[in-house]
Short mmCIF file of C-alpha atoms (C1' of nucleotides) in Angstrom, two decimals:
data_model
loop_
_atom_site.label_atom_id
_atom_site.label_comp_id
_atom_site.label_asym_id
_atom_site.label_seq_id
_atom_site.Cartn_x
_atom_site.Cartn_y
_atom_site.Cartn_z
CA MET B 1334 -3.05 -15.33 5.34
CA LYS B 1335 -0.03 -16.77 7.10
CA LYS B 1336 -0.52 -19.22 9.87
CA GLY B 1337 -0.12 -17.63 13.25
CA MET B 1338 -0.55 -14.18 11.84
CA LYS B 1339 -2.94 -12.14 13.82
CA ASN B 1340 -6.06 -11.46 11.81
CA LYS B 1341 -6.98 -7.83 12.02
CA ASN B 1342 -10.10 -8.34 9.94
CA PHE B 1343 -13.33 -9.42 11.50
CA SER B 1344 -14.64 -12.51 9.85
CA PRO B 1345 -18.34 -12.56 9.04
CA GLU B 1346 -18.61 -15.38 11.55
CA THR B 1347 -17.57 -13.19 14.40
CA VAL B 1348 -19.38 -9.99 13.61
CA CYS B 1349 -22.24 -10.61 15.98
CA GLY B 1350 -21.70 -11.53 19.54
CA SER B 1351 -17.99 -11.00 19.73
CA GLU B 1352 -16.11 -8.21 21.41
CA ASP B 1353 -15.59 -6.86 17.90
CA ALA B 1354 -19.27 -6.10 17.85
CA ALA B 1355 -18.51 -3.09 20.02
CA ALA B 1356 -16.22 -1.69 17.31
CA ILE B 1357 -18.84 -2.21 14.63
CA ARG B 1358 -21.44 -0.54 16.77
CA GLU B 1359 -19.26 2.44 17.57
CA MET B 1360 -18.42 3.11 13.94
CA MET B 1361 -22.01 2.63 12.91
CA THR B 1362 -23.23 5.14 15.45
CA ARG B 1363 -20.56 7.50 14.19
CA ILE B 1364 -21.32 7.38 10.49
CA GLY B 1365 -24.95 6.53 11.10
CA ASP B 1366 -25.71 9.70 13.00
CA LYS B 1367 -27.70 12.45 11.44
CA TRP B 1368 -25.00 14.45 9.70
CA SER B 1369 -21.67 12.58 9.51
CA ILE B 1370 -22.20 10.97 6.14
CA PHE B 1371 -23.17 14.27 4.53
CA LEU B 1372 -20.20 15.96 6.08
CA ILE B 1373 -17.80 13.34 4.77
CA CYS B 1374 -19.41 13.42 1.34
CA SER B 1375 -19.28 17.19 1.25
CA LEU B 1376 -15.62 17.26 2.20
CA SER B 1377 -14.78 14.58 -0.33
CA LYS B 1378 -16.10 16.75 -3.11
CA THR B 1379 -14.13 19.89 -2.29
CA PRO B 1380 -10.66 20.55 -3.74
CA ASN B 1381 -8.09 18.70 -1.61
CA GLN B 1382 -10.98 17.36 0.45
CA ARG B 1383 -10.59 20.57 2.36
CA ALA B 1384 -13.13 23.22 3.30
CA ARG B 1385 -13.79 25.84 5.88
CA PHE B 1386 -16.55 25.86 8.44
CA SER B 1387 -18.89 28.30 6.73
CA GLU B 1388 -18.44 26.52 3.43
CA LEU B 1389 -19.61 23.25 4.94
CA GLU B 1390 -22.48 25.02 6.58
CA ARG B 1391 -23.67 26.33 3.22
CA THR B 1392 -23.14 23.01 1.48
CA ILE B 1393 -25.22 20.98 3.90
CA PRO B 1394 -28.78 22.28 3.97
CA GLY B 1395 -30.54 22.22 7.30
CA ILE B 1396 -27.56 21.59 9.52
CA SER B 1397 -27.33 23.81 12.57
CA GLN B 1398 -24.15 25.45 13.72
CA ARG B 1399 -24.22 23.36 16.84
CA MET B 1400 -24.48 20.04 15.01
CA LEU B 1401 -21.85 21.05 12.48
CA THR B 1402 -19.41 21.74 15.29
CA THR B 1403 -20.34 18.63 17.22
CA THR B 1404 -20.13 16.31 14.23
CA LEU B 1405 -16.82 17.75 13.09
CA ARG B 1406 -15.41 17.27 16.58
CA HIS B 1407 -16.49 13.64 16.57
CA LEU B 1408 -14.91 13.03 13.18
CA GLU B 1409 -11.76 14.76 14.33
CA ARG B 1410 -11.61 12.64 17.46
CA ASP B 1411 -11.83 9.49 15.36
CA GLY B 1412 -9.01 10.67 13.12
CA LEU B 1413 -11.20 11.05 10.04
CA VAL B 1414 -10.74 14.80 9.61
CA THR B 1415 -8.20 17.36 10.71
CA ARG B 1416 -8.95 20.84 12.00
CA GLU B 1417 -6.66 23.74 11.30
CA VAL B 1418 -7.12 27.18 12.80
CA PHE B 1419 -5.67 30.24 11.06
CA PRO B 1420 -5.01 33.06 13.51
CA GLU B 1421 -6.62 35.84 11.51
CA VAL B 1422 -9.41 38.32 11.92
CA PRO B 1423 -12.00 37.27 11.14
CA PRO B 1424 -10.96 33.75 12.14
CA ARG B 1425 -10.72 31.02 9.55
CA VAL B 1426 -10.86 27.30 10.26
CA GLU B 1427 -10.32 24.61 7.68
CA TYR B 1428 -11.24 20.97 7.86
CA GLU B 1429 -9.70 18.25 5.75
CA LEU B 1430 -10.26 14.55 5.25
CA THR B 1431 -7.37 12.47 6.55
CA ASP B 1432 -6.11 9.38 4.76
CA LEU B 1433 -8.13 7.37 7.22
CA GLY B 1434 -11.18 9.41 6.34
CA ARG B 1435 -10.51 8.99 2.65
CA SER B 1436 -10.27 5.24 3.09
CA LEU B 1437 -13.84 5.32 4.29
CA LEU B 1438 -15.12 6.86 1.07
CA LEU B 1439 -15.23 3.62 -0.91
CA PRO B 1440 -17.38 1.58 1.50
CA MET B 1441 -19.56 4.61 2.10
CA GLN B 1442 -20.03 5.12 -1.61
CA ALA B 1443 -21.06 1.47 -1.90
CA LEU B 1444 -23.81 2.16 0.57
CA VAL B 1445 -24.88 5.34 -1.17
CA ASP B 1446 -25.01 3.46 -4.46
CA TRP B 1447 -27.11 0.75 -2.89
CA VAL B 1448 -29.64 3.35 -1.84
CA GLY B 1449 -29.59 4.80 -5.33
CA ASN B 1450 -30.32 1.42 -6.83
CA HIS B 1451 -32.80 0.08 -4.31
CA TRP B 1452 -34.55 3.00 -2.70
CA SER B 1453 -37.59 2.72 -4.93
CA ALA B 1454 -37.92 -0.94 -3.93
CA VAL B 1455 -37.80 0.04 -0.27
CA LYS B 1456 -40.44 2.71 -0.78
CA LYS B 1457 -42.63 0.22 -2.59
CA ALA B 1458 -42.26 -2.31 0.22
CA ARG B 1459 -43.16 0.36 2.74
CA SER B 1460 -46.32 1.47 1.03
CA LYS B 1461 -47.39 -2.14 0.66
CA VAL B 1462 -47.02 -2.71 4.40
CA ASP B 1463 -48.48 0.65 5.36
CA ASP B 1464 -51.66 0.09 3.37
CA LYS B 1465 -52.71 -2.61 5.80
CA MET N 83 -26.29 5.54 -20.01
CA LYS N 84 -28.84 6.37 -22.67
CA LYS N 85 -29.85 9.94 -23.15
CA GLY N 86 -33.16 10.70 -21.54
CA MET N 87 -33.02 7.60 -19.42
CA LYS N 88 -33.93 8.32 -15.88
CA ASN N 89 -30.92 7.85 -13.65
CA LYS N 90 -31.85 5.72 -10.68
CA ASN N 91 -28.41 6.07 -9.16
CA PHE N 92 -27.46 9.02 -7.04
CA SER N 93 -24.31 10.59 -8.29
CA PRO N 94 -21.73 11.55 -5.70
CA GLU N 95 -22.34 15.13 -6.73
CA THR N 96 -25.91 15.05 -5.60
CA VAL N 97 -25.62 13.11 -2.37
CA CYS N 98 -25.69 16.15 -0.17
CA GLY N 99 -28.29 18.78 -0.48
CA SER N 100 -30.58 17.09 -2.91
CA GLU N 101 -33.92 15.53 -2.26
CA ASP N 102 -32.10 12.22 -2.50
CA ALA N 103 -30.44 13.10 0.76
CA ALA N 104 -33.66 12.10 2.45
CA ALA N 105 -33.35 8.57 1.07
CA ILE N 106 -29.75 8.28 2.22
CA ARG N 107 -30.70 9.51 5.65
CA GLU N 108 -33.61 7.13 6.01
CA MET N 109 -31.55 4.09 5.07
CA MET N 110 -28.72 5.19 7.31
CA THR N 111 -31.01 5.56 10.28
CA ARG N 112 -32.38 2.11 9.48
CA ILE N 113 -29.12 0.19 9.25
CA GLY N 114 -27.37 2.58 11.58
CA ASP N 115 -29.68 1.94 14.48
CA LYS N 116 -28.57 -0.07 17.43
CA TRP N 117 -29.46 -3.60 16.32
CA SER N 118 -30.27 -3.77 12.59
CA ILE N 119 -26.80 -4.58 11.35
CA PHE N 120 -26.39 -7.40 13.83
CA LEU N 121 -29.77 -8.77 12.93
CA ILE N 122 -28.98 -8.75 9.23
CA CYS N 123 -25.56 -10.31 9.84
CA SER N 124 -27.05 -12.97 12.07
CA LEU N 125 -29.69 -13.85 9.52
CA SER N 126 -27.13 -13.95 6.73
CA LYS N 127 -25.20 -16.65 8.53
CA THR N 128 -28.08 -19.02 9.14
CA PRO N 129 -29.03 -21.73 6.62
CA ASN N 130 -31.23 -20.18 3.93
CA GLN N 131 -30.81 -16.84 5.70
CA ARG N 132 -33.73 -17.98 7.78
CA ALA N 133 -34.16 -18.20 11.53
CA ARG N 134 -36.84 -18.10 14.16
CA PHE N 135 -37.37 -15.42 16.76
CA SER N 136 -35.81 -17.21 19.71
CA GLU N 137 -32.83 -18.24 17.62
CA LEU N 138 -32.08 -14.62 16.79
CA GLU N 139 -32.55 -13.67 20.39
CA ARG N 140 -29.90 -16.17 21.45
CA THR N 141 -27.53 -15.21 18.66
CA ILE N 142 -27.50 -11.52 19.44
CA PRO N 143 -26.22 -10.93 22.96
CA GLY N 144 -27.83 -8.13 24.90
CA ILE N 145 -30.82 -7.52 22.68
CA SER N 146 -34.12 -7.24 24.48
CA GLN N 147 -37.29 -8.90 23.32
CA ARG N 148 -38.78 -5.51 22.69
CA MET N 149 -35.95 -4.29 20.46
CA LEU N 150 -35.79 -7.58 18.60
CA THR N 151 -39.46 -7.27 17.71
CA THR N 152 -39.21 -3.58 16.86
CA THR N 153 -36.13 -3.96 14.68
CA LEU N 154 -37.55 -6.95 12.83
CA ARG N 155 -40.72 -5.02 12.13
CA HIS N 156 -38.73 -2.14 10.69
CA LEU N 157 -36.72 -4.45 8.47
CA GLU N 158 -39.90 -6.16 7.36
CA ARG N 159 -41.52 -2.83 6.55
CA ASP N 160 -38.57 -1.92 4.35
CA GLY N 161 -38.78 -5.22 2.50
CA LEU N 162 -35.48 -6.54 3.81
CA VAL N 163 -36.86 -9.51 5.70
CA THR N 164 -40.02 -11.58 5.57
CA ARG N 165 -42.00 -12.85 8.53
CA GLU N 166 -43.79 -16.16 8.45
CA VAL N 167 -46.06 -17.37 11.23
CA PHE N 168 -46.70 -21.11 11.68
CA PRO N 169 -50.02 -21.77 13.40
CA GLU N 170 -48.76 -24.25 15.95
CA VAL N 171 -48.58 -24.55 19.71
CA PRO N 172 -46.23 -23.34 20.87
CA PRO N 173 -46.15 -20.73 18.11
CA ARG N 174 -43.25 -20.59 15.70
CA VAL N 175 -42.26 -17.56 13.64
CA GLU N 176 -39.50 -17.54 11.09
CA TYR N 177 -37.72 -14.57 9.58
CA GLU N 178 -35.85 -14.67 6.31
CA LEU N 179 -33.71 -12.25 4.33
CA THR N 180 -35.37 -11.18 1.11
CA ASP N 181 -33.45 -10.70 -2.13
CA LEU N 182 -33.47 -7.02 -1.35
CA GLY N 183 -32.03 -7.75 2.07
CA ARG N 184 -29.40 -10.02 0.56
CA SER N 185 -28.39 -7.31 -1.86
CA LEU N 186 -27.47 -5.21 1.13
CA LEU N 187 -24.97 -7.75 2.43
CA LEU N 188 -22.15 -6.75 0.11
CA PRO N 189 -22.05 -3.02 0.94
CA MET N 190 -22.56 -3.84 4.60
CA GLN N 191 -19.72 -6.29 4.54
CA ALA N 192 -17.52 -3.62 3.00
CA LEU N 193 -18.23 -1.44 5.99
CA VAL N 194 -17.61 -4.26 8.45
CA ASP N 195 -14.31 -4.99 6.73
CA TRP N 196 -13.34 -1.35 6.95
CA VAL N 197 -13.85 -1.43 10.69
CA GLY N 198 -11.81 -4.62 10.89
CA ASN N 199 -8.95 -2.99 9.03
CA HIS N 200 -9.05 0.47 10.56
CA TRP N 201 -10.51 0.19 14.03
CA SER N 202 -7.12 0.18 15.72
CA ALA N 203 -6.28 3.43 13.89
CA VAL N 204 -9.50 4.98 15.12
CA LYS N 205 -8.81 3.92 18.69
CA LYS N 206 -5.31 5.34 18.45
CA ALA N 207 -6.64 8.65 17.14
CA ARG N 208 -9.15 8.77 19.96
CA SER N 209 -6.65 8.23 22.73
CA LYS N 210 -4.38 10.85 21.22
CA VAL N 211 -7.19 13.41 21.31
CA ASP N 212 -8.50 12.33 24.69
CA ASP N 213 -5.13 12.72 26.35
CA LYS N 214 -5.30 16.46 25.95
"C1'" DC T 1486 -16.25 33.91 11.52
"C1'" DG T 1487 -16.45 30.10 14.22
"C1'" DG T 1488 -17.59 28.78 17.79
"C1'" DC T 1489 -19.66 27.54 23.11
"C1'" DA T 1490 -23.39 27.30 26.86
"C1'" DT T 1491 -27.98 26.58 27.89
"C1'" DC T 1492 -32.53 25.17 27.48
"C1'" DC T 1493 -35.90 22.00 26.06
"C1'" DG T 1494 -38.90 18.91 23.32
"C1'" DT T 1495 -38.47 14.42 20.99
"C1'" DT T 1496 -36.86 9.97 20.31
"C1'" DC T 1497 -34.58 5.87 21.73
"C1'" DC T 1498 -34.26 1.96 24.29
"C1'" DG T 1499 -33.93 -1.09 28.54
"C1'" DA T 1500 -36.71 -3.11 32.31
"C1'" DT T 1501 -40.68 -5.15 33.69
"C1'" DA T 1502 -45.10 -7.21 33.62
"C1'" DC T 1503 -48.61 -9.50 31.14
"C1'" DT T 1504 -50.80 -12.62 27.18
"C1'" DG T 1505 -52.58 -15.96 23.35
"C1'" DC F 1392 -42.78 -19.22 22.08
"C1'" DA F 1393 -43.37 -14.89 20.46
"C1'" DG F 1394 -44.96 -11.42 21.26
"C1'" DT F 1395 -47.66 -6.59 23.44
"C1'" DA F 1396 -48.08 -2.62 26.84
"C1'" DT F 1397 -46.30 0.62 29.78
"C1'" DC F 1398 -42.96 3.26 32.22
"C1'" DG F 1399 -38.86 6.09 32.86
"C1'" DG F 1400 -34.09 7.42 32.23
"C1'" DA F 1401 -30.84 8.80 28.86
"C1'" DA F 1402 -29.33 10.52 24.59
"C1'" DC F 1403 -30.16 13.18 20.44
"C1'" DG F 1404 -30.64 17.33 18.28
"C1'" DG F 1405 -32.91 22.14 17.25
"C1'" DA F 1406 -33.27 27.07 18.87
"C1'" DT F 1407 -31.37 30.78 20.97
"C1'" DG F 1408 -28.07 33.93 22.93
"C1'" DC F 1409 -23.38 35.28 23.92
"C1'" DC F 1410 -18.36 35.78 22.81
"C1'" DG F 1411 -13.22 36.37 21.15
#
DNA sequence: CGGCATCCGTTCCGATACTG
DNA sequence: CAGTATCGGAACGGATGCCG
């Protein structure tokens, strides 16, 4: 990196305890909430990363209408998805991953993979602790 | 992958809507909670990924004694950190990242880097939405 | 179909006080 | 020093009903 260039990355040294911590926290509470990650994953698997409301509702088991709306609004506010309303009857609304949202897929997949590879170890550790 | 070999990874196709979703959710609520990520980052930066209670308390601004204890216990239960008590007066307790915990650093860093690279875009998207 | 408004139980988490 | 115990406000999220 060039000298004097403003570093837009957060170095590992400054993750905790800096003002950047607020950014980390805000994104973690966004993608760490109950449904966001499933919503993003679901969208990423549809053609054009695009799907309508009812489609998402079917794809994600257990999600309520309320939480689907709420979560989509949050993702839209953060620029991760777009919302397009088609003025028809009955109404149709389509959601699509933005480029910003797509850029999140790789780090998220890394996390998903970690769970795939290590979940059994976590479960084992839990049962060991819980037995006491 | 060999035929008949049990796949321990979750494929992207099965992330949502499978029983594996529960594993994803549980790990997300663990590292997505208010303090875990800072705790893991803090530990990762100490020599030997090892630090005592009061050291962590100083390193992480704003954390209460209660949440520090609670979060450490959760991480310990999941096998991500160890807890060692030294029978001295005054008492000393040291926490250390396990190998399992260390293996989480890479995917977590990927997420932290994403925030570093894209946080300004998120903020911009937010203000654009909020202005309406 | 794709919402929104309301209610309400549960969980989270900070503050405070106390302890071996 | 490194906790534990208790309280209370706030936020999360499910259920339900209504609506253009």
